[in-house]
Each structure stands twice: as structure tokens, then as C-alpha cells.
Amino acid sequence: MARTNDKHRVISLFCWFIRVKEELGSGRVRMVWVSLPVVGMLLVWWWVGFSAVNADYIKYKDANQPVASRVGDLLSRMTLEEKIGQMVQIDRSVANVDTMRTHSIGSVLSGGGSAPLPEASAEDWVNMINEFQKGALASRLGIPMIYGIDAVHGHNNVYNATIFPHNVGLGATRDPELVRRIGSATALEARATGIPYVFAPCIAVCRDPRWGRCYESYSEDHKIVQEMTEIIPGLQGDIPANSRKGVPYVGGNKKVAACAKHFVGDGGTTRGINENNTVVDRHELLSIHMPAYSDSIIKGVATVMISYSSWNGEKMHANRDLVTGFLKGTLKFKGFVISDWEGVDRITSPPHANYSYSVQASILAGLDMIMIPFKYIEFIDDLISLVKNNVVPMDRIDDAVGRILLVKFTMGLFENPLADLSLVNELGSQAHRDLAREAVRKSLVLLKNGKNGTNPNPVIPLPKKVSKILVAGSHADNLGYQCGGWTMEWQGFSGNNYTRGTTILSAIKSTVDSSTEIIYRENPDGNFVKSNNFAYAIVVVGEHPYAETSGDSMNLTMAEPGPSVISNVCESVKCIVIIISGRPIVIEPYISSIDALVAAWLPGTEGQGITDVLFGDHGFSGKLPRTWFRTVDQLPMNFGDTHYDPLFPLGFGIETESIKELVTRSTSDGVVGRPCILVLVLALILSL
């Protein structure tokens, strides 16, 4: 309003000056001579007033200005210390109002399991984040901070959130549109807690299942991984039609900034060792590990996280050729590049051995924001010194901060820095749980269906109405095992008390006929199984939760007592074995005794998705997203290798029809003259 009034004053004064000029022309000189000093005084008065009013106008705070203009204006006002503060990301445990204000901190994060309170509600999260944000807004320039979190299979750090299948399971669905919807749901649940930035998706191409992060990869096939980058528009929204390649986009306060990770080659390390060395030539790096980054950038991904790993001996956190040259140059990425947790420290061995050098190497390589996450004063002091001593040029700092501000302006943080409670009901909503249930059933891969692995005598779909069934195994009634790592805690958890969901045992109980007796034994002995006359048994076994390096495994064996449970149960009764794992594990020694085998991956909180297909309400449709080896001695082994001799190849998966489809098809084919089909259909109906 002040600017509008100012315009009116200018117009009025201009019109008055024109009238004076006309009077000069008409000979009324005496009046003009008297008026000119007054005119001069008025002009001075107007100029002072206009300048004072315009002093209140700040271009970077004007949402009507182009983003590039706002970035340039704000950069021109910032001190070196304020710029470096924007490049800092700290953990919530060391954040407070004073720190945010004093150091102009650009970002805060929650590490795995880092929450404001045990069983924190959406309101608790919003209140904590707004408190940090108020500190940032109280700084000299009032630049809002951006809060980030690992939401890698749903909003997995937050109590009561919907936990979707891990990426390996989503890769089995071969359904990019489903993954897009999961991205939208995850964005809503993150925003419900006041969080506008997620460190997802992981678009690694896992080439060796011994890697502890393999479940974070959609597939060993880069084409499948590329298809699954459709989660990015789900998280961020669809980029505008006229958007330039590489420019980040976040479409409003129901979407979040995404993060493609970990650039680049993290899934190709030698022997699958986490944070190790990827030894491949440039052609293989660009043809297998890079394509999903190109797709992500085309879809407007806001940020890219750098990998702990090395490429041919050079740490990615210090690789200027790939970060600045290829990512920012060739791929034209305009968002900001962020380090991994203490990734800068790990440039040296041992970590943090020469921190000033590590800061120098990472910033010169092209990293823009540093996930420190604790010792931020050391980073700030070191980088200030490096700039003042002309080791790191000022234009490199301006590039980094400009990219960070670009993302913040683009996502509307300056206009809406504080979260509200309008979306709290989205956290763990029934609609999202239904979506997760759909994802579970589409992710399941049926590897065997019948004692001889053939379909003339299929075991699945299972009858719901029988006298008595056995449910066994350590994973049948354990929500933590079902969800895997990166759930509530960094390494995951065991038991049913840390978040809300439905275990497989609970799902079975709610699915079978009320007259069917269900007996649950985690580890039954053979005599118990033989003496109980079970119609069939469902055995649920697999891996215990893990994340990152703790999941590296050179033997990929099933967790005890899984093998003995399979032996005790499957030798005495018809058995269906469900494998809960983040990757293929050793199964060949037991497979001959198993009647039906299901790869369920790490399905998350919605166990009903498993019973949906076991009992025939839906058919199996999932396909292996990665090769299932015979023995670990074959590894690494990927589709197309000359020594390819898998137990089950990439893309394998037995499809089944639902009971409804079976009945409909049999009826439409005509049951007259097909008494065997009629008998089968009637038997199925009666069993239900």
C-alpha cells in the first residue's frame, strides 16, 4: 500500500510540474519565479520521502519477483558468515533458537530415529520444527531454514506413520504409477509433521545383494530404477510444461523437496561392501549407475545427495569431475548438492583426520550443503578461513548459496515458513494404509506353487475354511521384522510396540473363516507338528532388520531359527513359506521340502496385503526385481552376465488369478463338458 500511495504522489507532482511549465509558456512568469523555489523544495521532500518508503521494500521478500531476481538480491545483502551458515545442516539434537539465529543455519535434520519425543505426535513435530524456524526467521535477514528427514519407505521415522514396502519390493511391482502415488502419500505425511524436505528416493542400482543397502535399491536393472523415478513427481508435483531442464520444482505445501541419492555408483562397490570402491570404467558408470539421475533431473528433483563410496579410488565427496563437471555441467542440475551424514569427514582415512582439507576438497568438488551434523562451528570457522585465504573462491560460495536459496524460494518457504496443523490427520490415514496394502500385494513374488513347482496341483490360493492351520516362524508376529531397517530407528526394531500396523499373523486371523482354528508357534518341534493334524502351515522367516554397513553380509543366510522351522514344519505338513528379507537369501537347500514359496521382501506395516493374495482375494503379479542366486559363490551375478545360472532369474514370478477371476473365467468358458473345472470351482467356493 505504501508503494501505491507513493506512485500517486509522483503522478500528482508530475502533473503539477507540467502545469507550471504551461504557465511559463503562457507568460505568467511572476508566479513561476515565485513557485520555482517551492518546486525545488517539494522535489527534495518527495525524493527523501520516496527513498524512505522504498527502504522498506526488499526485493527478495517480494513473491511477485522472479526467483532469480530474489536470489540475486538476497545474495547481495549477505555477509560471508551468513552465506556459510546457509550451507550448514545440523542435527535437531544440537539445534536451538539461538543457534539458528546467531549462525543463520540453513537446514536442520532428523537422523535415523531422532524424534522430539517417544511416540511423538504430528503436533509434537510441528511445534519442534516451528521453534527452530522462528530462530532462523529472527536472524538479520530472516532466511527460513529447511528441515529434512529420511522418509525412504513412507515417513518411517515417525510414530503411527504408514510404512510402505522398501524399494526392492516396489521394484517387484513394475508399477511406476503406484510408486508415484506412494510419493504423494509420503509427501502428505511428511508435511503433516511440518517437514518440507525428504532424503528420498534412493536410485542406486544394486549389483551385489551382499550390500547392506540393497533393499533401498529398486532393482539390479537400471531401466527398472529409471521407471521408478516416477516417485519424484509424486513427492514434488509435476513440473510446469515450460520448465527448463535441471530447474528444481516443488508444487506447494502438500509436496516436499526430494533428494536423489547417492551420487553415484553406490550400488556397484566391490563385494557389495558399503561405502567401498566401485571399480568400473566410465562407460559402465554412465550406462548403469547414471541414467536414473538424468531422469530425476528431467523430472525436476530439488536436491542430490553424494555417496560415501569411491569411484576407482576417488571419494565421491571430493570428485569435482563428476559433481561439478557432469552433474552440474553435463546434466545441467540447478538444485543443490548435499553431502551424506559426516560424508565430508570420511574423505580422509581415518575420518576427520584433516578436516580443513576435507572441507576444502568437498566444497571445491561442488557440494553446496554439508550434513555436518554436530560440529558445525568447526566447519564454519574452517570454511571462512579457506575463503579469506583465497583457497576457496567467493564465486564457489555464491554458487552454493544461490542453489540453496533457489530451492527455498521455489518451494515457497519465504512465504510460508511456519507449518500448521491442517494436515495432521494425513499421518497414518486409512487411505494411505490402503495404498500400502495395495503395494504389498503387488510386490509379492510367487516363486513356487506346488510340491514340484508346477501349477497342475497349486497350493495357492489357500482355503479360508479348514479345521486347523499352523502359523510359525519368527517373522509371523513381529511388525519390526516386517518393516526392516530405517523404521522408527536407524537399524529398525523388533516387536509390535514401536509403531502401529498389522502383522502377518493378525492378517491371517482376520482373513480366514471364523471356524478355522489358528495355532501360532514361533519355533515348533517336529512332534508337535505331526501330532496336530494341521490342514496346512504358513511359515514366515527371513532376515532381522539392519541398515547400511551392519547389513553387509558375505553369506546371506536366513536368520535362526528359520532353517529349523522350515525343516520341522515342511517335512510333516503342507507348508507355505514366506521370506521376509531385503534381498535374495540362501534358500536352495530347503526348497524341495517347501510346497509354496513367496518372496515378500520388507512389506511394511500393512500385513493384510500378504493375506490378500495368499487366500485368493487378489492374484500374484510381482516379478523379481533382482536375480535370485543359488549360492553366494556365484556373486556378483546379474542378468546378462556370461556366468548367469540363477535359481530364479530376474523377472521371474508365477502369476495367479483371484478366486473371483477363476470363477468368472470358468463360467465364461462354459462349464458344460468340463466337469473337472466345474468340480474345481465348486470345491473352491465351498472351501470359502
C-alpha angles and dihedrals in degrees: 000000000000090000092050093052089048090056090052090053091051092050093047093049092047091052091048090050090052090053090052090052091051090051089054089055093050094055099253089134100149093060091047094051089052092046101047096078088048090050090052092050091048092050091052091047091049093048093051091047093046092050091049092051092047091050085071091054113090115184097209089058092054109098090196092066120092112265092241090055092049091050092049093047094049093045090053090057098048128100121222090255092052091049093051090047088060089056091058126095116186134184117258090242091071097035124103138152095267094049092049092050099041098047100031088234110203101205146010128198143189112230118212108310095359104140134157092242139356106277089005115192125226087259091055090054093047093050093049094048093046089053091056090045092053088056091052092047090052091062119106095268097028096230109174119233123231118230118214136191140172104258095166101149102015123315087320101172094058127087114245094013121138110261112208125198114284116258095268088062093047088052088058091059093062084206114129092175090057090050090050090055090049088054091053092049092048091050091053093049091048092049089048087067094044096258118136100177131058129187093228155154109042104207097181117143103225108213097174124040091209086080112106092222096050093114088061088064121083094214150331085249112083091207091063090047089051091052091052093057082087084092087077097069085043090057098036106023130246115308115243115267093246096045117135118238113270098017110128120238133194115175108214140298095313091060132066137213109260130212124214108212153236107002110231145355098342091139094055103061121139111277088352092281110165117248089006133128125295106210107195135120121258093259092057092045092052097041099045110022103029107051096080089055091055090051092047092052092049087054091055102254108186101213142016125208121214122233126244088223129094132232112223090337099315117112111240090222087065100036106118093172094062101031102042099017103043107017098040097025112034097026092038094224109181101180123086129282116225130195124233121251106303087341092143090056090056095060085090128051114256094032117255091015092132106011098173089056091047091052090049094048095047097046093046089048088061107263112150107184123033122211092212094155109190115005096058097146090061091051093047093048094046095049093046089053092048091052095045090050091051093243092119112036120231092237089062089056091047091050091052096046093042090057092049092049091046090059092045093050092043094054093047098246093143092055097040109023097150124070122225134201098252095109102039092112090062091072107103092347120176091244090058092046089052089052091050090050089053090050091051095053092045092049097054115105119205106214100173133016112178135021092273094037092251129119104231087088104029121180095200131101092054121214114251095207115062133125100255140350133189123226113193142165139074093268099052096086104021118100092188093056089046093055099041127197125346090044119125088322130041092249095035125238145255125240138026104278105080101071141356125271147106121277121214091251091053090048091052091050092052093046107047124077115281090242093058113101115222120202117191122199120163093205112008121184122235096254092055091052094047095048099052104064095225118189088218141330133234112209118193115191139140142110129345116238120280141156134209117328095003087064096055107118131180094190105036093206127166116261115258134287088026098097093049092048090054090048096047095045107033095049091058108035140020103278139195113201121204116195116210105195144128092234142359112303133188106292107140096094090060103035098092092062093048120092097195128011127198128187103211098169111197101323101181129217101333107081093168088078087071096050090046089072101028091062097038104253084125132013128246112258107155122122127205110267089199140023117276106220128212097220133001088243087077093061133150091041124151134170110284096028115135091235093050108149107143132173086228121006128228108281096025118140134137112234122214135186126236119250089253092052092047092052093044094048094046091050094046091049088056120252095218108106090015103086093156092058090046091052091049093050093047091047091052092048092048092048089056 
